[in-house]
PDB file of C-alpha atoms in Angstrom:
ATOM      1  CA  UNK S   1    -334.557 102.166  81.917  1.00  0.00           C
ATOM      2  CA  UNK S   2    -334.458  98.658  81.067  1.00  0.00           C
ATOM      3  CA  UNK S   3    -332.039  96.119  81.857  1.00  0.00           C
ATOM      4  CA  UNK S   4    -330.548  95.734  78.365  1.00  0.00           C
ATOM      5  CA  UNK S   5    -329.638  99.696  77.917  1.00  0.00           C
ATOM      6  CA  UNK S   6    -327.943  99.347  81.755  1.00  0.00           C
ATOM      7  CA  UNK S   7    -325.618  96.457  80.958  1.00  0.00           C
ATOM      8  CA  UNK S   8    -324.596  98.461  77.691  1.00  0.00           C
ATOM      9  CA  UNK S   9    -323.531 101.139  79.777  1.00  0.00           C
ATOM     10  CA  UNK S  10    -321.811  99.047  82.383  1.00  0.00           C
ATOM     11  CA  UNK S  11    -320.355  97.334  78.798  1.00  0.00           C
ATOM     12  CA  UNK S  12    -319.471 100.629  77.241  1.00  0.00           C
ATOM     13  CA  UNK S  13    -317.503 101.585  80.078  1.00  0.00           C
ATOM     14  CA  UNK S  14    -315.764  98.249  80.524  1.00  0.00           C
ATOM     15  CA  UNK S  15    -314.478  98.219  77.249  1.00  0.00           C
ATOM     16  CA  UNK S  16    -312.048 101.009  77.722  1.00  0.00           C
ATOM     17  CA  UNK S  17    -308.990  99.777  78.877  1.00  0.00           C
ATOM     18  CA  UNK S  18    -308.544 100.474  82.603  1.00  0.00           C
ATOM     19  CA  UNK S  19    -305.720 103.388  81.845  1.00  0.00           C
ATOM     20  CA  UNK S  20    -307.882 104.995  78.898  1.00  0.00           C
ATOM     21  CA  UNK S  21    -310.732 105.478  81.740  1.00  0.00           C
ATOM     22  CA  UNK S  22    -311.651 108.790  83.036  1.00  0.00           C
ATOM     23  CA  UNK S  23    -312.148 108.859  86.755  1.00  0.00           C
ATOM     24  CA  UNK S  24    -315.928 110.066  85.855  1.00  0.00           C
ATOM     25  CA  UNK S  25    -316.227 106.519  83.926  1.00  0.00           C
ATOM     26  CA  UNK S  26    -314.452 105.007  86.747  1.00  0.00           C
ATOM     27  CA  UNK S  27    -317.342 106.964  89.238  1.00  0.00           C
ATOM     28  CA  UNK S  28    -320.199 105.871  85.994  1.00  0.00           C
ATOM     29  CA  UNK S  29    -319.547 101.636  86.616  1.00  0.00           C
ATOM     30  CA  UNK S  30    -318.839 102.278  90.588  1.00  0.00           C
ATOM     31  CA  UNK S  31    -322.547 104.371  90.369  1.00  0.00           C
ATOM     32  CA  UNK S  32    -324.336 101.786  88.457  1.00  0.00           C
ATOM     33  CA  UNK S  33    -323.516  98.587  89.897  1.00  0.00           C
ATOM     34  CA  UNK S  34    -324.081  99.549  93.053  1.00  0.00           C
ATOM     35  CA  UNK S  35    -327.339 101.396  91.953  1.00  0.00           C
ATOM     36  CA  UNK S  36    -328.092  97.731  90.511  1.00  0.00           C
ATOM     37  CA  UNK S  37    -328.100  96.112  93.526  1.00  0.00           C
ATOM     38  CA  UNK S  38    -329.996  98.426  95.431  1.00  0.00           C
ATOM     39  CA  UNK S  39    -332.498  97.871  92.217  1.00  0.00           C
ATOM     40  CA  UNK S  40    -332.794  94.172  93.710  1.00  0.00           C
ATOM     41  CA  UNK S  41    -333.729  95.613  97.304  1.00  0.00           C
ATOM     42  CA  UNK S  42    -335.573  98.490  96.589  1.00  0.00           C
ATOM     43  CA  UNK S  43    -337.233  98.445  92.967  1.00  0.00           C
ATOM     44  CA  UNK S  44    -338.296 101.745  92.744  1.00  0.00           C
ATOM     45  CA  UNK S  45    -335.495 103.772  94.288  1.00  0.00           C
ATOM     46  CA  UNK S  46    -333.420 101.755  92.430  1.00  0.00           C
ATOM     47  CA  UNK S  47    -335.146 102.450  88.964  1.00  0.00           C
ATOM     48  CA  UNK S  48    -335.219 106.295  89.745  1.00  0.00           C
ATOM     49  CA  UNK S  49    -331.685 106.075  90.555  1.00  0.00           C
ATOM     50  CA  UNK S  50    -330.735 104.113  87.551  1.00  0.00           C
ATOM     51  CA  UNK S  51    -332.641 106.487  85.215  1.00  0.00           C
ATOM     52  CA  UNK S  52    -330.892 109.532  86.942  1.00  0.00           C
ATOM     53  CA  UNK S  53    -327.686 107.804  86.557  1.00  0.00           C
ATOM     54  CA  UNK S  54    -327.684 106.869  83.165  1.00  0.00           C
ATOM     55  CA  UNK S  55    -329.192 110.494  82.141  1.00  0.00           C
ATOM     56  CA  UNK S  56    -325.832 112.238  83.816  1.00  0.00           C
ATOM     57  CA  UNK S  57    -323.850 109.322  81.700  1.00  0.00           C
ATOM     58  CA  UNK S  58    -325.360 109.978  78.746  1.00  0.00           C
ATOM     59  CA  UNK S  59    -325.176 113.157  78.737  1.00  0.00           C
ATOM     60  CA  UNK S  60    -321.394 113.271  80.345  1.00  0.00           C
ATOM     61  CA  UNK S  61    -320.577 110.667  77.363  1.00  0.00           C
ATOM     62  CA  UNK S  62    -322.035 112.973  74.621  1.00  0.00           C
ATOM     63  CA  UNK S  63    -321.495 116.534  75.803  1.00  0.00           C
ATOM     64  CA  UNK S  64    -324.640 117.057  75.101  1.00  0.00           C
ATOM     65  CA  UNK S  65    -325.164 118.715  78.343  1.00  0.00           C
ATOM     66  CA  UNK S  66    -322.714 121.018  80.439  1.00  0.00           C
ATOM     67  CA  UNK S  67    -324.346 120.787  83.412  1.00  0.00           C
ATOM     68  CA  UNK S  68    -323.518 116.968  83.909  1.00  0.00           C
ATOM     69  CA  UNK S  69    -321.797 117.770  86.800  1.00  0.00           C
ATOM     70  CA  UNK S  70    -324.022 119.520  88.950  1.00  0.00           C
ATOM     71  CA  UNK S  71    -326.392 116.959  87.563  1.00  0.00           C
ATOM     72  CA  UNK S  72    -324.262 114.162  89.215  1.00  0.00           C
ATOM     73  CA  UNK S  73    -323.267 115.968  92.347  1.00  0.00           C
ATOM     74  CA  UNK S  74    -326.932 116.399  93.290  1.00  0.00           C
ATOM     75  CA  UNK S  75    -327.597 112.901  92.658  1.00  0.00           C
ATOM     76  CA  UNK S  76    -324.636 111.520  94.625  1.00  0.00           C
ATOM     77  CA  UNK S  77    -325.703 114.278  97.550  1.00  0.00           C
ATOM     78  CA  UNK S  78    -329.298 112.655  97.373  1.00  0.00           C
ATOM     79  CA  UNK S  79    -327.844 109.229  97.886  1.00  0.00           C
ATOM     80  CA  UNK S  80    -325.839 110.638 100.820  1.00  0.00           C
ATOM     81  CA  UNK S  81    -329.100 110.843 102.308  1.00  0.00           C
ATOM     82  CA  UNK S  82    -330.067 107.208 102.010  1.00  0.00           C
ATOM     83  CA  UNK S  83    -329.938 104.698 105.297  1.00  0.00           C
ATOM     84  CA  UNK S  84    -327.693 102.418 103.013  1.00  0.00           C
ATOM     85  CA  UNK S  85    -324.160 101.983 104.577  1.00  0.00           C
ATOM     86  CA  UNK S  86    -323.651 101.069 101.020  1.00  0.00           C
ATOM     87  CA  UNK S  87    -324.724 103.496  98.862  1.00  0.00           C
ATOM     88  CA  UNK S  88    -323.517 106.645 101.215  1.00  0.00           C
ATOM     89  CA  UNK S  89    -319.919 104.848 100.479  1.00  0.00           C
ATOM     90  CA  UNK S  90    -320.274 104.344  97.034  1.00  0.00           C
ATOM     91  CA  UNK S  91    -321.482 107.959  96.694  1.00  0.00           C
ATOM     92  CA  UNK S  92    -318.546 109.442  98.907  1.00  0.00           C
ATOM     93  CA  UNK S  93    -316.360 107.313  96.771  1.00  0.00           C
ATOM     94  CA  UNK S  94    -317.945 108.915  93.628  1.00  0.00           C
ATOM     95  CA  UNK S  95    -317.047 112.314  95.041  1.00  0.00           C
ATOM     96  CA  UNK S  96    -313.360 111.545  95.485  1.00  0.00           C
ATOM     97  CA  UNK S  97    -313.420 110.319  91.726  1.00  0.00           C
ATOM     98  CA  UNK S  98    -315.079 113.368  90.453  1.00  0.00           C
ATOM     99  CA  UNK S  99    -313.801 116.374  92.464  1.00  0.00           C
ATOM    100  CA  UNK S 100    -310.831 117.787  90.543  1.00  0.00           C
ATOM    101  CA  UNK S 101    -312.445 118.507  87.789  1.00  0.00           C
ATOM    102  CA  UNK S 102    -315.910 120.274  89.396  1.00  0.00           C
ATOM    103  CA  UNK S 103    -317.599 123.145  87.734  1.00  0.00           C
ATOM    104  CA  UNK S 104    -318.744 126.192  89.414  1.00  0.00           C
ATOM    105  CA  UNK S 105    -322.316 125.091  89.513  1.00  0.00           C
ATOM    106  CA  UNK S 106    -321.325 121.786  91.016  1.00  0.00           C
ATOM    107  CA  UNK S 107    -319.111 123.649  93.806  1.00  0.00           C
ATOM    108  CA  UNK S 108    -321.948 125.806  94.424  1.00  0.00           C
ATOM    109  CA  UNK S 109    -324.497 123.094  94.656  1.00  0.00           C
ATOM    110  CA  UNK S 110    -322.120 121.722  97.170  1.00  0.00           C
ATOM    111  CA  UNK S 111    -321.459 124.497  98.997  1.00  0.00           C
ATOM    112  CA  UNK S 112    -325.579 125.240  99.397  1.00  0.00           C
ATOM    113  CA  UNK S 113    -326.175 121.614 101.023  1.00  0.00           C
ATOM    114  CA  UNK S 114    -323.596 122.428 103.561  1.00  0.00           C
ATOM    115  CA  UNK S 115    -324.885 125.644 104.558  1.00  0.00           C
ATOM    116  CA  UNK S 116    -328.850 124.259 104.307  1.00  0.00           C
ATOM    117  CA  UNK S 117    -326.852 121.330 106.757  1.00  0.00           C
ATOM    118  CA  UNK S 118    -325.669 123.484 108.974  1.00  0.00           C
ATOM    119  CA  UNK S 119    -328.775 125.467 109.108  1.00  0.00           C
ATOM    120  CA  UNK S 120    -330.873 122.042 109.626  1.00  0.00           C
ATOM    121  CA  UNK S 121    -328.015 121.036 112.436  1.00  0.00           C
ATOM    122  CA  UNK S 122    -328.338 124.885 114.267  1.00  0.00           C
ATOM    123  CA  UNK S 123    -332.087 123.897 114.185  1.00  0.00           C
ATOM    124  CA  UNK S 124    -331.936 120.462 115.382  1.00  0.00           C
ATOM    125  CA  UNK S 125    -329.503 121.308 118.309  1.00  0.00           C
ATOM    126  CA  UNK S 126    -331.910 124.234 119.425  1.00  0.00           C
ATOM    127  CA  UNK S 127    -334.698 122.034 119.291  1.00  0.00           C
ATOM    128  CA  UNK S 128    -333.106 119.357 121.209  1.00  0.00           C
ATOM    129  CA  UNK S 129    -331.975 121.510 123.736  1.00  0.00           C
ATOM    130  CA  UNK S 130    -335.398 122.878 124.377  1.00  0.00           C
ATOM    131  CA  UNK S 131    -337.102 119.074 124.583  1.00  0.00           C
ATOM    132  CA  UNK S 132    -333.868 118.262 126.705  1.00  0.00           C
ATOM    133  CA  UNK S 133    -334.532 121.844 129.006  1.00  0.00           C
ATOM    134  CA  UNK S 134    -338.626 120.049 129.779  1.00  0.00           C
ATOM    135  CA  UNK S 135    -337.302 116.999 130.202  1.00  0.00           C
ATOM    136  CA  UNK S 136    -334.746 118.045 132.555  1.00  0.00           C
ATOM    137  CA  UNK S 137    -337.527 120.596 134.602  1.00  0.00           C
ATOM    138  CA  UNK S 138    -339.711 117.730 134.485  1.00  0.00           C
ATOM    139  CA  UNK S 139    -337.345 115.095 136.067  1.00  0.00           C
ATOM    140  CA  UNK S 140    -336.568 117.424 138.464  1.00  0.00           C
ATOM    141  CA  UNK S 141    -340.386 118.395 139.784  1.00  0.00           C
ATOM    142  CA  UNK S 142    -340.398 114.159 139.815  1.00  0.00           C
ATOM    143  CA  UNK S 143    -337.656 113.782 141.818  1.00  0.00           C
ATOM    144  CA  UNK S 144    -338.826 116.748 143.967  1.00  0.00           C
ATOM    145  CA  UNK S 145    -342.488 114.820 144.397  1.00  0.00           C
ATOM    146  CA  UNK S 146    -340.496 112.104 145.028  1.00  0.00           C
ATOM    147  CA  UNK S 147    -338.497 113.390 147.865  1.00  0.00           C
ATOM    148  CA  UNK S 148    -341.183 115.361 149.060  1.00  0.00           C
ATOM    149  CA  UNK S 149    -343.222 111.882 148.952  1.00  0.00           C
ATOM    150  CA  UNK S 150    -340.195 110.037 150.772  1.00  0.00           C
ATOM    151  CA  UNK S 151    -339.367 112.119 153.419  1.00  0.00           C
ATOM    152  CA  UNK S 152    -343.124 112.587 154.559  1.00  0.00           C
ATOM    153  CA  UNK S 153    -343.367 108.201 153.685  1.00  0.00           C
ATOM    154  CA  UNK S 154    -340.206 108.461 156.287  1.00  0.00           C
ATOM    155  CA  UNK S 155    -341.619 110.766 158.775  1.00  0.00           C
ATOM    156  CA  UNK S 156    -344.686 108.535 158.954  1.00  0.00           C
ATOM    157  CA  UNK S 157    -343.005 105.579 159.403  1.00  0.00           C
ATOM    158  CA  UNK S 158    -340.469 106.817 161.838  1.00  0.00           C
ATOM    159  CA  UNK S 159    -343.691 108.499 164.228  1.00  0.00           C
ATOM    160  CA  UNK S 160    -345.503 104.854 163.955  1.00  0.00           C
ATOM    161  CA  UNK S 161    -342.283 103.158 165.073  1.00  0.00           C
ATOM    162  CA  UNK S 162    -341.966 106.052 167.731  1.00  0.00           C
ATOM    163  CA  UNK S 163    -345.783 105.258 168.771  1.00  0.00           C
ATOM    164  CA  UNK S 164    -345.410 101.582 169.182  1.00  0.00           C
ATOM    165  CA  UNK S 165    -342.073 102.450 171.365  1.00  0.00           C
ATOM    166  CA  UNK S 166    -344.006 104.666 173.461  1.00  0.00           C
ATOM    167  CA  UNK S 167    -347.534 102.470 173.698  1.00  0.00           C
ATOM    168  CA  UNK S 168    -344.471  99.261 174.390  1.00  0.00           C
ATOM    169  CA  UNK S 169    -343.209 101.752 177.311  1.00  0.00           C
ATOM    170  CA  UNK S 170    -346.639 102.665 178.535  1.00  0.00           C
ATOM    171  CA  UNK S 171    -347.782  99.366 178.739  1.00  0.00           C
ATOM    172  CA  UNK S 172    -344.678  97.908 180.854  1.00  0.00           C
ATOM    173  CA  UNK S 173    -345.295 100.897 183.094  1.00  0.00           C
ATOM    174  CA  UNK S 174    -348.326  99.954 183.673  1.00  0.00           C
TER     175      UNK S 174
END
């Protein structure tokens, strides 16, 4: 996607009035303009992004395609994945623009990545517990060396200062 066929978009969508726009155009400009300036960070997420994007416009804008909305809900999931602050918000923002009028396939889509979630979470928290569970029985045979190690460091120390009592005593006696 070039930059020309991007700003057209943006442009297309712009020159609607703001009470003629559809919430999906409204979701469109939020999508691509913040898409844009991840395009100045990150090139080629950015272009793949863009292209994605403007595929689920054009094909929301002609009707060319039913399945825009599944199309757009796994795009804006995808982004939910991203490390950008930014782009998570934009795409959560999306969402709320585009939920009330979902198809099935899009609710379905939605309802898989929460249960794959979920699954991944279940998994994650089992796995975790189990590193946590060794790391726990290994802190503890530590702490038991430890002891072990202090009380006979202790022991040692208290006979050698019970010694040099008892040589100090011996010697005065003598």
């Amino acid at each position: 996607m070039n930059g020309e066929i991007f700003w057209s978009a943006i442009d297309e969508i712009e020159a609607k009035s703001p009470e003629s726009r559809s919430q999906e155009e409204w979701a469109f400009e939020l999508l691509f303009l913040h898409v844009g300036v991840l395009f100045f960070d990150e090139p080629e997420q950015g272009k793949a992004l863009l292209n994605d994007s403007f595929q689920c416009f054009e094909n929301q804008k002609t009707g060319k395609e039913d399945n825009w909305k599944s199309i757009l809900v796994d795009l804006l999931i995808s982004i939910m994945s991203y490390e950008s602050v930014m782009l998570r918000s934009t795409a959560s923002e999306c969402f709320k623009m585009v939920c009330n009028d979902l198809d099935e396939a899009a609710i379905e889509l939605i309802i898989l990545h929460v249960k794959l979630k979920r699954r991944m979470t279940q998994k994650m928290t089992l796995k975790m517990t189990r590193t946590l569970t060794k790391t726990m029985k290994k802190t503890i045979v530590t702490i038991s060396r430890m002891t072990l190690v202090t009380r006979k460091t202790v022991m040692y120390q208290w006979k050698k200062k019970t010694m040099r009592k008892m040589t100090k005593t011996m010697k005065k006696r003598t």
